[in-house]
Amino acid sequence: MVGSDTRHHNLREHAPVINFDNVTKRYPTQKRPALEDVSIQVEKGEFLFLVGPSGSGKSTFLRLVLKEERPNDGRIHVAGKDLARLSNWKVPHLRRRIGCVFQDFRLLPNKDVFENVAFALEVIGKPRRFIRKVVPEVVELVGLEGKADRMPDELSGGEQQRVAIARAFVNRPMILLADEPTGNIDPATSIGIMKVLDRINRTGTTVVMATHDAAIVDSMRKRVVELEEGKVVRDQSRGVYGQAY
Amino acid sequence: MRAQFVLSEIWIGLRRNLTMTIAVIVTVAISLALFGSGLLINRQVDQMRGFWEGRIQVTIYLCNEVSANPQCQENGPPTEEQRAQIQTDLEAMPQVESVTYESAEEAWQHFSERFESNPALVDAADPEDLPESFRVALHNPQDFNQVASAFEGAPGVDNVYDERQILNRFFDLLSGLQNAAFIVALVQIVAAALLIGNTIRLSAYSRRRETGIMRLVGASNFYIQLPFLLEGAIAGLIGGIVGSIFIVAAKFLLLDGMQDYFQFATTLPISELIYVILLSIVLGVLLCSLASFISLRRYLRV
């Protein structure tokens, strides 16, 4: 009995958090598929860079994970769920397990740092007491202690992105998706952002980051998946940005 | 669900689109006022029908010297026997409830009493002008035609007159008013629905940042849409309340004024007014919520 229990536990441990199985995605207006026969497994706790030029399919990959788009072919599993069989009304529950960070931060300009982070919990109906306890912790985790009452326009780009990360992480998601999070930030500040993402990754959260930033990819030495015209052209653990093979 | 959050979102939405919100409220109010007034008239007509149907009579006028009917001119006034025959035949009919005879003298007396205030008319008339008649009350006013066909052309009968005809003319007028109100209300309701759709679309557009984030962090569709739905519903509610004021005005100014003018003996009870108002408000809220919902499905894809 103990043995089978352990095996079951191991199975779950080893099931990928994100599993793309021969996934093809075509947009109606475009001739070339945005993703073509892509198979990628992302394990729990992994840190994955998704690299490639614009239009190579990075954003489509992220949108598919969130079930904002549906694949034309292939199967996608996220957090153990087959997305094709996930009914629409359950999609919000999937998204609660996935945090998202974008190049343009997407903060609410009329709310301060605390309120921006709290917003993510308010709209999923968390009790006020819980919010008051959790939000300051996360604000501190991203390195914004003492700035909880600042408005977004009083913060630098790097600080705004930290707020966005705090908001994405405050509900302790299983997966954090970051789409060019350092795209609007100078290189020196980007290092700070990467440190925050690394810290989040160390809590056991799977991080998938789409990026153009070669310096960052090279410095982190994490798994790199390179897309080109919708196809996986490289999947390398402890990789670098450039064509190193 | 955090009520305070939802309420503040609604308030922000209504305030941000203030001019559109006012347009929605006015349109909804007008359409509901017309709808409610039409309904009030409808109720009034129903009630008056019920009241009058029990009271109206069929009058069978008998021939006299001045009757224009060729049959009368040929045979002259009815004989005693003919008169008695008509009365017995009437009383034998199953449709007839009661029969009252009014002699020519009585008719003249009633006539002069009725037009006491108009002596010129009384002077111009001659006692011989007024015919004797049978006043017939029917169990069911719809049976008029059977009675009419049985007696029209019978010896001594000038003509058979149904009081319902006057009443019907009046009812037709009211029905016309009612239909006009309903048609304009329908057009207004369509306009209101389109306006609400547009308002919600604007509202969804101006809050796309918030709703986008809500979607991303996994807020349920219901939670995202609720503020917009309630925004529409509240605009509908306010429109309904304003419309109700118009309905009350229509009742006391229009209907009661008409009542004084035409002297109908039935007043619409307040309970009917309350029923019409509640129905209008519920309709307004439902209409606005539905229009918001449809609009949301198009502009707030989840």
Coordinates of C-alpha atoms in Angstrom, one line a residue:
Chain A
M1 CA 0.0 0.0 0.0
V2 CA 2.7 2.4 1.0
G3 CA 4.5 1.6 -2.2
S4 CA 1.6 2.3 -4.5
D5 CA 0.9 5.5 -2.7
T6 CA 4.5 6.6 -3.2
R7 CA 4.3 5.7 -6.9
H8 CA 1.1 7.7 -7.3
H9 CA 2.7 10.6 -5.6
N10 CA 5.7 10.4 -7.9
L11 CA 3.6 10.2 -11.0
R12 CA 1.9 13.5 -10.1
E13 CA 5.2 15.0 -9.2
H14 CA 6.5 14.2 -12.6
A15 CA 3.6 15.1 -14.7
P16 CA 4.5 18.3 -16.6
V17 CA 2.8 21.5 -15.5
I18 CA 2.5 22.5 -19.1
N19 CA 2.4 19.9 -21.8
F20 CA 2.0 20.8 -25.5
D21 CA 1.5 17.7 -27.6
N22 CA 1.9 18.3 -31.4
V23 CA 0.1 21.6 -31.1
T24 CA -0.7 23.6 -34.2
K25 CA -2.4 27.0 -34.2
R26 CA -3.5 28.9 -37.3
Y27 CA -5.0 32.3 -37.2
P28 CA -7.7 32.7 -39.9
T29 CA -6.1 35.8 -41.4
Q30 CA -2.6 34.3 -41.7
K31 CA -1.3 31.8 -44.2
R32 CA 1.5 30.4 -42.1
P33 CA 0.5 28.8 -38.8
A34 CA 1.6 30.7 -35.7
L35 CA 2.6 27.5 -34.1
E36 CA 3.2 24.3 -36.1
D37 CA 3.4 20.8 -34.5
V38 CA 4.9 22.1 -31.3
S39 CA 5.6 19.7 -28.4
I40 CA 7.0 21.2 -25.2
Q41 CA 6.9 19.9 -21.7
V42 CA 7.5 22.2 -18.8
E43 CA 8.1 20.5 -15.4
K44 CA 7.0 21.8 -12.1
G45 CA 9.4 24.4 -10.7
E46 CA 11.2 24.9 -14.0
F47 CA 12.4 28.2 -15.3
L48 CA 12.0 28.3 -19.1
F49 CA 13.0 31.0 -21.6
L50 CA 11.0 31.2 -24.8
V51 CA 13.1 33.0 -27.3
G52 CA 12.8 33.8 -31.0
P53 CA 12.2 36.8 -33.2
S54 CA 8.9 38.7 -33.3
G55 CA 6.1 36.6 -34.9
S56 CA 7.9 33.3 -34.0
G57 CA 4.9 32.2 -31.9
K58 CA 6.0 33.1 -28.4
S59 CA 2.9 35.1 -27.5
T60 CA 0.7 32.5 -29.1
F61 CA 2.2 29.9 -26.9
L62 CA 1.4 32.0 -23.8
R63 CA -2.1 32.7 -25.0
L64 CA -2.7 29.0 -25.6
V65 CA -1.6 28.2 -22.0
L66 CA -4.2 30.7 -20.7
K67 CA -6.8 29.3 -23.0
E68 CA -7.3 32.7 -24.6
E69 CA -6.9 30.8 -27.9
R70 CA -7.7 27.3 -28.9
P71 CA -5.3 25.1 -30.9
N72 CA -6.4 23.8 -34.3
D73 CA -4.6 20.6 -33.7
G74 CA -2.9 18.8 -30.8
R75 CA -3.5 18.6 -27.1
I76 CA -2.6 21.0 -24.3
H77 CA -2.5 20.1 -20.7
V78 CA -2.0 22.8 -18.1
A79 CA -1.9 22.1 -14.3
G80 CA -3.1 18.6 -15.0
K81 CA -6.2 19.8 -17.0
D82 CA -6.8 19.0 -20.6
L83 CA -7.7 22.4 -22.0
A84 CA -9.8 21.0 -24.8
R85 CA -12.1 19.4 -22.2
L86 CA -12.1 22.4 -19.9
S87 CA -15.5 24.1 -20.1
N88 CA -15.5 27.8 -20.6
W89 CA -16.9 28.7 -17.2
K90 CA -14.0 26.8 -15.6
V91 CA -11.4 28.8 -17.4
P92 CA -11.3 31.5 -14.7
H93 CA -10.3 28.9 -12.2
L94 CA -7.5 27.8 -14.5
R95 CA -6.3 31.4 -14.7
R96 CA -6.2 31.7 -11.0
R97 CA -3.4 29.2 -11.0
I98 CA -1.5 31.2 -13.6
G99 CA 0.1 34.6 -13.0
C100 CA 0.8 36.9 -15.9
V101 CA 3.3 39.7 -16.4
F102 CA 3.5 41.9 -19.5
Q103 CA 5.9 44.3 -21.2
D104 CA 3.5 47.2 -20.6
F105 CA 2.8 46.4 -16.9
R106 CA -0.9 46.9 -17.2
L107 CA -1.4 48.6 -13.8
L108 CA -4.5 50.5 -12.9
P109 CA -3.4 54.2 -12.9
N110 CA -6.0 55.3 -10.4
K111 CA -5.0 52.8 -7.7
D112 CA -1.9 52.8 -5.6
V113 CA 0.6 49.9 -5.3
F114 CA -1.4 48.1 -2.5
E115 CA -4.7 48.5 -4.3
N116 CA -3.3 47.3 -7.6
V117 CA -2.0 44.1 -6.0
A118 CA -5.1 43.7 -3.8
F119 CA -7.3 44.1 -6.9
A120 CA -6.3 40.6 -8.1
L121 CA -7.6 39.1 -4.9
E122 CA -10.6 41.3 -4.6
V123 CA -12.0 40.2 -7.9
I124 CA -11.7 36.6 -7.1
G125 CA -13.6 37.2 -3.9
K126 CA -10.9 36.8 -1.3
P127 CA -11.9 38.2 2.2
R128 CA -10.5 41.6 3.2
R129 CA -8.7 40.2 6.2
F130 CA -6.8 37.8 4.0
I131 CA -5.9 40.5 1.5
R132 CA -4.6 42.8 4.3
K133 CA -2.3 40.0 5.4
V134 CA -1.0 38.7 2.1
V135 CA -0.5 41.8 0.0
P136 CA 2.2 43.5 2.2
E137 CA 4.1 40.2 2.2
V138 CA 4.2 40.1 -1.6
V139 CA 4.9 43.8 -1.9
E140 CA 8.0 43.1 0.2
L141 CA 8.9 40.0 -1.7
V142 CA 9.2 42.0 -4.9
G143 CA 11.3 44.7 -3.2
L144 CA 8.8 47.5 -2.8
E145 CA 8.5 47.7 1.0
G146 CA 7.6 51.2 2.1
K147 CA 6.1 52.1 -1.3
A148 CA 2.7 50.5 -0.9
D149 CA 0.9 53.8 -1.0
R150 CA 2.6 55.1 -4.2
M151 CA 0.6 55.7 -7.3
P152 CA 2.0 53.9 -10.5
D153 CA 3.0 57.2 -12.1
E154 CA 5.2 58.0 -9.1
L155 CA 7.2 54.8 -9.7
S156 CA 10.0 54.0 -12.2
G157 CA 9.5 51.4 -15.0
G158 CA 11.3 48.8 -13.0
E159 CA 9.2 49.5 -9.9
Q160 CA 6.0 49.3 -11.9
Q161 CA 7.0 46.0 -13.3
R162 CA 7.6 44.8 -9.7
V163 CA 4.1 45.8 -8.8
A164 CA 2.8 43.8 -11.8
I165 CA 4.8 40.8 -10.7
A166 CA 3.5 41.2 -7.2
R167 CA -0.1 41.2 -8.6
A168 CA 0.6 38.1 -10.7
F169 CA 2.1 36.3 -7.8
V170 CA -0.1 37.3 -4.9
N171 CA -2.5 34.4 -5.4
R172 CA 0.5 32.0 -5.3
P173 CA -0.1 30.6 -8.8
M174 CA 1.4 27.4 -9.9
I175 CA 2.7 29.0 -13.1
L176 CA 4.0 32.5 -13.9
L177 CA 3.9 33.6 -17.5
A178 CA 6.0 36.6 -18.4
D179 CA 5.8 38.1 -21.9
E180 CA 8.8 40.3 -22.5
P181 CA 8.8 41.6 -18.9
T182 CA 12.1 43.5 -19.4
G183 CA 11.1 44.9 -22.8
N184 CA 10.5 48.4 -21.5
I185 CA 13.2 48.5 -18.9
D186 CA 16.8 49.4 -19.0
P187 CA 19.4 46.6 -18.6
A188 CA 20.5 47.6 -15.1
T189 CA 16.9 47.5 -13.8
S190 CA 16.2 44.3 -15.7
I191 CA 18.7 42.5 -13.5
G192 CA 16.6 43.4 -10.5
I193 CA 13.4 42.2 -12.2
M194 CA 15.1 38.9 -13.1
K195 CA 16.2 38.5 -9.4
V196 CA 12.5 38.8 -8.4
L197 CA 11.4 36.3 -11.0
D198 CA 14.2 33.9 -9.8
R199 CA 13.1 34.4 -6.2
I200 CA 9.5 33.5 -7.2
N201 CA 10.8 30.5 -9.1
R202 CA 12.6 29.3 -6.0
T203 CA 9.3 29.1 -4.1
G204 CA 8.4 26.3 -6.5
T205 CA 6.5 28.3 -9.1
T206 CA 7.1 27.4 -12.7
V207 CA 8.2 30.4 -14.7
V208 CA 7.9 30.7 -18.5
M209 CA 9.4 33.9 -19.8
A210 CA 9.2 35.0 -23.4
T211 CA 12.0 37.4 -24.2
H212 CA 14.3 39.0 -26.8
D213 CA 16.9 40.0 -24.2
A214 CA 20.0 37.9 -25.0
A215 CA 22.0 39.3 -22.1
I216 CA 19.5 38.1 -19.6
V217 CA 19.1 34.6 -21.1
D218 CA 22.8 34.2 -21.2
S219 CA 23.3 35.3 -17.6
M220 CA 20.6 33.1 -16.2
R221 CA 21.7 29.8 -17.7
K222 CA 18.2 28.3 -17.6
R223 CA 16.3 26.1 -20.1
V224 CA 15.9 27.8 -23.5
V225 CA 13.3 26.9 -26.1
E226 CA 13.8 28.7 -29.3
L227 CA 10.9 29.2 -31.8
E228 CA 11.2 30.2 -35.4
E229 CA 8.3 30.6 -37.7
G230 CA 6.1 28.6 -35.3
K231 CA 8.4 25.7 -34.9
V232 CA 10.7 24.6 -32.1
V233 CA 14.2 24.9 -33.5
R234 CA 16.1 24.4 -30.2
D235 CA 15.3 23.1 -26.7
Q236 CA 18.3 23.3 -24.5
S237 CA 18.7 23.1 -20.8
R238 CA 21.1 25.7 -19.3
G239 CA 21.1 27.4 -22.7
V240 CA 22.0 30.8 -24.0
Y241 CA 20.2 33.1 -26.4
G242 CA 22.4 32.8 -29.5
Q243 CA 22.7 29.8 -31.8
A244 CA 25.2 28.0 -29.6
Y245 CA 25.0 24.6 -31.2
Chain B
M1 CA -18.5 38.4 -3.8
R2 CA -17.7 41.8 -2.3
A3 CA -20.7 44.0 -2.5
Q4 CA -18.8 47.2 -1.9
F5 CA -16.5 46.5 -4.8
V6 CA -19.3 45.8 -7.1
L7 CA -21.3 48.9 -6.0
S8 CA -18.3 51.2 -6.4
E9 CA -17.7 49.8 -9.9
I10 CA -21.4 50.5 -10.9
W11 CA -21.2 54.0 -9.5
I12 CA -18.0 54.7 -11.4
G13 CA -19.5 53.3 -14.6
L14 CA -22.7 55.3 -14.3
R15 CA -20.8 58.5 -13.6
R16 CA -18.3 58.0 -16.3
N17 CA -21.1 57.8 -18.9
L18 CA -23.3 60.4 -17.3
T19 CA -24.7 61.8 -20.6
M20 CA -25.4 58.4 -22.0
T21 CA -26.9 57.3 -18.7
I22 CA -29.3 60.3 -18.7
A23 CA -30.2 59.5 -22.3
V24 CA -31.0 55.9 -21.3
I25 CA -33.1 57.0 -18.3
V26 CA -35.1 59.5 -20.4
T27 CA -35.8 57.0 -23.2
V28 CA -36.7 54.2 -20.8
A29 CA -38.9 56.6 -18.8
I30 CA -40.8 57.8 -21.9
S31 CA -41.3 54.3 -23.4
L32 CA -42.5 53.0 -20.0
A33 CA -44.8 56.0 -19.5
L34 CA -46.4 55.3 -22.9
F35 CA -46.6 51.6 -22.3
G36 CA -48.1 52.2 -18.8
S37 CA -50.6 54.7 -20.1
G38 CA -51.7 52.3 -22.8
L39 CA -52.1 49.6 -20.2
L40 CA -54.1 52.0 -18.0
I41 CA -56.5 52.8 -20.8
N42 CA -56.7 49.1 -21.6
R43 CA -57.7 48.4 -18.0
Q44 CA -60.1 51.3 -18.0
V45 CA -61.8 50.0 -21.1
D46 CA -62.1 46.5 -19.7
Q47 CA -63.6 47.8 -16.6
M48 CA -66.1 50.1 -18.3
R49 CA -67.1 47.3 -20.6
G50 CA -67.9 45.1 -17.6
F51 CA -69.8 47.9 -16.0
W52 CA -71.8 48.9 -19.0
E53 CA -72.5 45.5 -20.5
G54 CA -74.8 44.8 -17.5
R55 CA -76.7 48.0 -17.9
I56 CA -77.1 48.7 -21.6
Q57 CA -80.4 48.0 -23.2
V58 CA -81.9 47.3 -26.5
T59 CA -84.7 49.7 -27.4
I60 CA -87.5 48.7 -29.8
Y61 CA -89.2 51.8 -31.1
L62 CA -92.7 51.4 -32.4
C63 CA -94.2 53.2 -35.3
N64 CA -95.8 56.6 -34.9
E65 CA -97.2 59.2 -37.2
V66 CA -93.8 60.6 -38.1
S67 CA -91.8 57.4 -38.6
A68 CA -89.7 57.4 -41.7
N69 CA -89.8 53.6 -42.0
P70 CA -91.9 52.7 -45.1
Q71 CA -93.5 49.8 -43.2
C72 CA -94.7 52.3 -40.6
Q73 CA -96.0 54.7 -43.2
E74 CA -97.9 52.0 -44.8
N75 CA -99.5 50.5 -41.7
G76 CA -99.5 53.4 -39.3
P77 CA -99.0 53.0 -35.5
P78 CA -99.3 49.5 -34.1
T79 CA -102.7 48.3 -32.9
E80 CA -103.3 47.1 -29.3
E81 CA -102.9 43.5 -30.5
Q82 CA -99.7 44.1 -32.3
R83 CA -98.3 45.9 -29.2
A84 CA -99.3 43.0 -26.9
Q85 CA -97.9 40.5 -29.4
I86 CA -94.5 42.2 -29.4
Q87 CA -94.5 42.2 -25.6
T88 CA -95.4 38.5 -25.4
D89 CA -92.9 37.5 -28.1
L90 CA -90.2 39.5 -26.3
E91 CA -90.9 37.9 -22.9
A92 CA -90.9 34.5 -24.5
M93 CA -87.3 34.9 -25.9
P94 CA -84.7 33.1 -23.7
Q95 CA -82.1 35.8 -24.2
V96 CA -84.3 38.5 -22.7
E97 CA -84.0 39.3 -19.1
S98 CA -86.7 41.9 -18.7
V99 CA -89.0 44.1 -20.8
T100 CA -90.3 47.6 -19.9
Y101 CA -92.8 49.5 -21.9
E102 CA -92.5 53.2 -22.3
S103 CA -95.5 55.0 -23.7
A104 CA -95.2 58.0 -26.0
E105 CA -96.3 60.2 -23.1
E106 CA -93.7 58.8 -20.8
A107 CA -91.1 59.2 -23.5
W108 CA -92.0 62.9 -23.8
Q109 CA -91.8 63.3 -20.1
H110 CA -88.4 61.8 -19.9
F111 CA -87.3 63.9 -22.9
S112 CA -88.4 67.1 -21.4
E113 CA -86.8 66.3 -18.0
R114 CA -83.5 65.4 -19.6
F115 CA -83.3 68.5 -21.6
E116 CA -84.8 70.8 -19.0
S117 CA -81.7 73.0 -19.3
N118 CA -82.3 73.4 -23.0
P119 CA -85.8 74.8 -23.4
A120 CA -85.2 75.6 -27.1
L121 CA -84.8 72.0 -27.9
V122 CA -87.9 71.0 -25.9
D123 CA -89.9 73.7 -27.6
A124 CA -88.8 72.6 -31.0
A125 CA -89.9 69.0 -30.4
D126 CA -93.5 67.9 -30.5
P127 CA -94.9 65.3 -28.1
E128 CA -96.0 63.4 -31.1
D129 CA -92.5 63.1 -32.4
L130 CA -91.5 60.7 -29.7
P131 CA -92.4 57.1 -30.3
E132 CA -93.5 54.6 -27.8
S133 CA -90.9 51.8 -27.1
F134 CA -89.9 48.6 -25.4
R135 CA -86.8 48.8 -23.3
V136 CA -85.3 45.3 -23.3
A137 CA -82.5 44.2 -21.0
L138 CA -80.6 41.1 -22.3
H139 CA -78.9 38.4 -20.3
N140 CA -76.0 38.7 -22.6
P141 CA -75.5 42.0 -24.6
Q142 CA -73.9 40.0 -27.4
D143 CA -77.3 38.5 -28.3
F144 CA -78.5 41.8 -29.7
N145 CA -78.5 40.6 -33.3
Q146 CA -80.9 37.7 -32.5
V147 CA -83.3 40.1 -30.9
A148 CA -83.0 42.6 -33.7
S149 CA -83.5 40.1 -36.5
A150 CA -86.6 38.7 -34.7
F151 CA -88.3 42.1 -34.4
E152 CA -87.0 44.2 -37.2
G153 CA -89.7 44.5 -39.8
A154 CA -92.3 43.0 -37.5
P155 CA -95.7 44.8 -37.8
G156 CA -95.7 48.0 -35.7
V157 CA -91.9 48.1 -35.2
D158 CA -90.1 51.1 -36.4
N159 CA -86.5 50.1 -35.6
V160 CA -84.4 48.2 -33.1
Y161 CA -81.7 50.2 -31.5
D162 CA -78.7 48.9 -29.6
E163 CA -77.2 51.3 -27.0
R164 CA -74.0 49.3 -27.3
Q165 CA -73.3 51.1 -30.6
I166 CA -72.7 54.5 -28.9
L167 CA -70.6 52.8 -26.2
N168 CA -68.6 51.0 -28.9
R169 CA -67.8 54.2 -30.6
F170 CA -66.4 55.5 -27.3
F171 CA -64.5 52.3 -26.7
D172 CA -63.0 52.5 -30.3
L173 CA -61.7 55.9 -29.5
L174 CA -60.0 54.6 -26.3
S175 CA -58.6 51.5 -28.1
G176 CA -57.2 53.8 -30.7
L177 CA -55.5 55.9 -28.1
Q178 CA -54.2 52.7 -26.4
N179 CA -52.9 51.3 -29.7
A180 CA -51.1 54.5 -30.5
A181 CA -49.5 54.6 -27.1
F182 CA -48.4 51.0 -27.5
I183 CA -46.9 51.6 -30.9
V184 CA -44.9 54.6 -29.9
A185 CA -43.9 52.7 -26.7
L186 CA -42.6 49.9 -28.8
V187 CA -40.5 52.2 -31.0
Q188 CA -39.2 53.9 -27.9
I189 CA -38.4 50.5 -26.3
V190 CA -36.3 49.5 -29.3
A191 CA -34.5 52.9 -29.2
A192 CA -34.0 52.4 -25.4
A193 CA -32.5 48.9 -26.0
L194 CA -30.1 50.2 -28.6
L195 CA -29.1 53.1 -26.4
I196 CA -28.4 50.8 -23.5
G197 CA -26.4 48.5 -25.7
N198 CA -24.3 51.4 -26.8
T199 CA -23.9 52.7 -23.2
I200 CA -22.7 49.4 -22.0
R201 CA -20.4 49.1 -24.9
L202 CA -18.9 52.5 -24.0
S203 CA -18.7 51.5 -20.4
A204 CA -17.0 48.2 -21.3
Y205 CA -14.6 50.1 -23.5
S206 CA -13.6 52.7 -20.9
R207 CA -13.1 49.9 -18.4
R208 CA -11.3 47.5 -20.7
R209 CA -8.1 47.8 -18.6
E210 CA -9.8 46.7 -15.5
T211 CA -11.8 43.9 -17.1
G212 CA -8.7 42.7 -18.9
I213 CA -6.8 42.4 -15.6
M214 CA -9.9 40.8 -14.0
R215 CA -9.9 38.2 -16.8
L216 CA -6.2 37.5 -16.4
V217 CA -6.3 37.0 -12.7
G218 CA -9.2 34.6 -13.0
A219 CA -12.2 36.6 -12.0
S220 CA -15.4 34.7 -12.9
N221 CA -17.4 35.9 -15.9
F222 CA -20.3 36.6 -13.6
Y223 CA -18.1 38.8 -11.4
I224 CA -16.7 40.7 -14.4
Q225 CA -20.1 41.2 -16.0
L226 CA -22.2 41.9 -12.9
P227 CA -21.2 45.6 -12.6
F228 CA -22.2 46.2 -16.2
L229 CA -25.4 44.3 -15.9
L230 CA -26.3 46.1 -12.7
E231 CA -25.4 49.4 -14.3
G232 CA -28.0 48.7 -17.0
A233 CA -30.5 47.5 -14.5
I234 CA -30.1 50.6 -12.3
A235 CA -30.5 52.9 -15.3
G236 CA -33.6 50.8 -16.1
L237 CA -34.9 51.1 -12.6
I238 CA -34.4 54.9 -12.5
G239 CA -36.1 55.2 -15.9
G240 CA -38.9 53.0 -14.6
I241 CA -39.4 55.3 -11.6
V242 CA -39.4 58.4 -13.7
G243 CA -41.8 56.7 -16.1
S244 CA -44.1 55.8 -13.1
I245 CA -44.4 59.5 -12.3
F246 CA -45.6 60.1 -15.9
I247 CA -48.0 57.1 -15.5
V248 CA -49.5 58.6 -12.3
A249 CA -49.8 62.0 -14.1
A250 CA -51.5 60.2 -17.1
K251 CA -54.0 58.6 -14.7
F252 CA -54.9 61.7 -12.8
L253 CA -54.7 64.2 -15.6
L254 CA -55.7 62.3 -18.7
L255 CA -58.0 59.4 -17.5
D256 CA -59.7 61.3 -14.7
G257 CA -60.1 64.3 -16.9
M258 CA -61.7 62.1 -19.6
Q259 CA -63.9 60.6 -16.9
D260 CA -65.2 64.0 -15.9
Y261 CA -65.8 64.9 -19.6
F262 CA -67.6 61.7 -20.6
Q263 CA -69.1 61.0 -17.2
F264 CA -68.3 57.4 -17.0
A265 CA -69.3 55.9 -13.8
T266 CA -66.2 53.8 -13.2
T267 CA -63.0 54.9 -11.6
L268 CA -59.9 52.8 -12.0
P269 CA -58.9 51.6 -8.5
I270 CA -55.5 52.5 -7.1
S271 CA -54.6 48.8 -7.1
E272 CA -54.8 48.8 -10.9
L273 CA -52.5 51.9 -11.0
I274 CA -50.0 50.2 -8.7
Y275 CA -50.1 47.0 -10.8
V276 CA -49.4 49.0 -14.0
I277 CA -46.5 50.9 -12.3
L278 CA -44.9 47.7 -10.9
L279 CA -45.3 46.0 -14.3
S280 CA -43.6 49.0 -16.0
I281 CA -40.7 49.1 -13.6
V282 CA -40.1 45.4 -13.8
L283 CA -40.3 45.6 -17.6
G284 CA -37.8 48.5 -17.5
V285 CA -35.3 46.6 -15.3
L286 CA -35.6 43.4 -17.3
L287 CA -35.3 45.2 -20.6
C288 CA -32.2 47.1 -19.6
S289 CA -30.6 44.0 -18.0
L290 CA -31.3 42.0 -21.1
A291 CA -29.9 44.6 -23.5
S292 CA -26.8 45.0 -21.3
F293 CA -26.3 41.2 -21.3
I294 CA -26.6 40.9 -25.0
S295 CA -24.3 43.9 -25.5
L296 CA -21.8 42.4 -23.0
R297 CA -21.7 39.1 -24.9
R298 CA -20.5 41.1 -27.9
Y299 CA -18.1 43.5 -26.3
L300 CA -16.8 41.7 -23.3
R301 CA -15.5 38.5 -24.6
V302 CA -14.2 36.2 -21.9

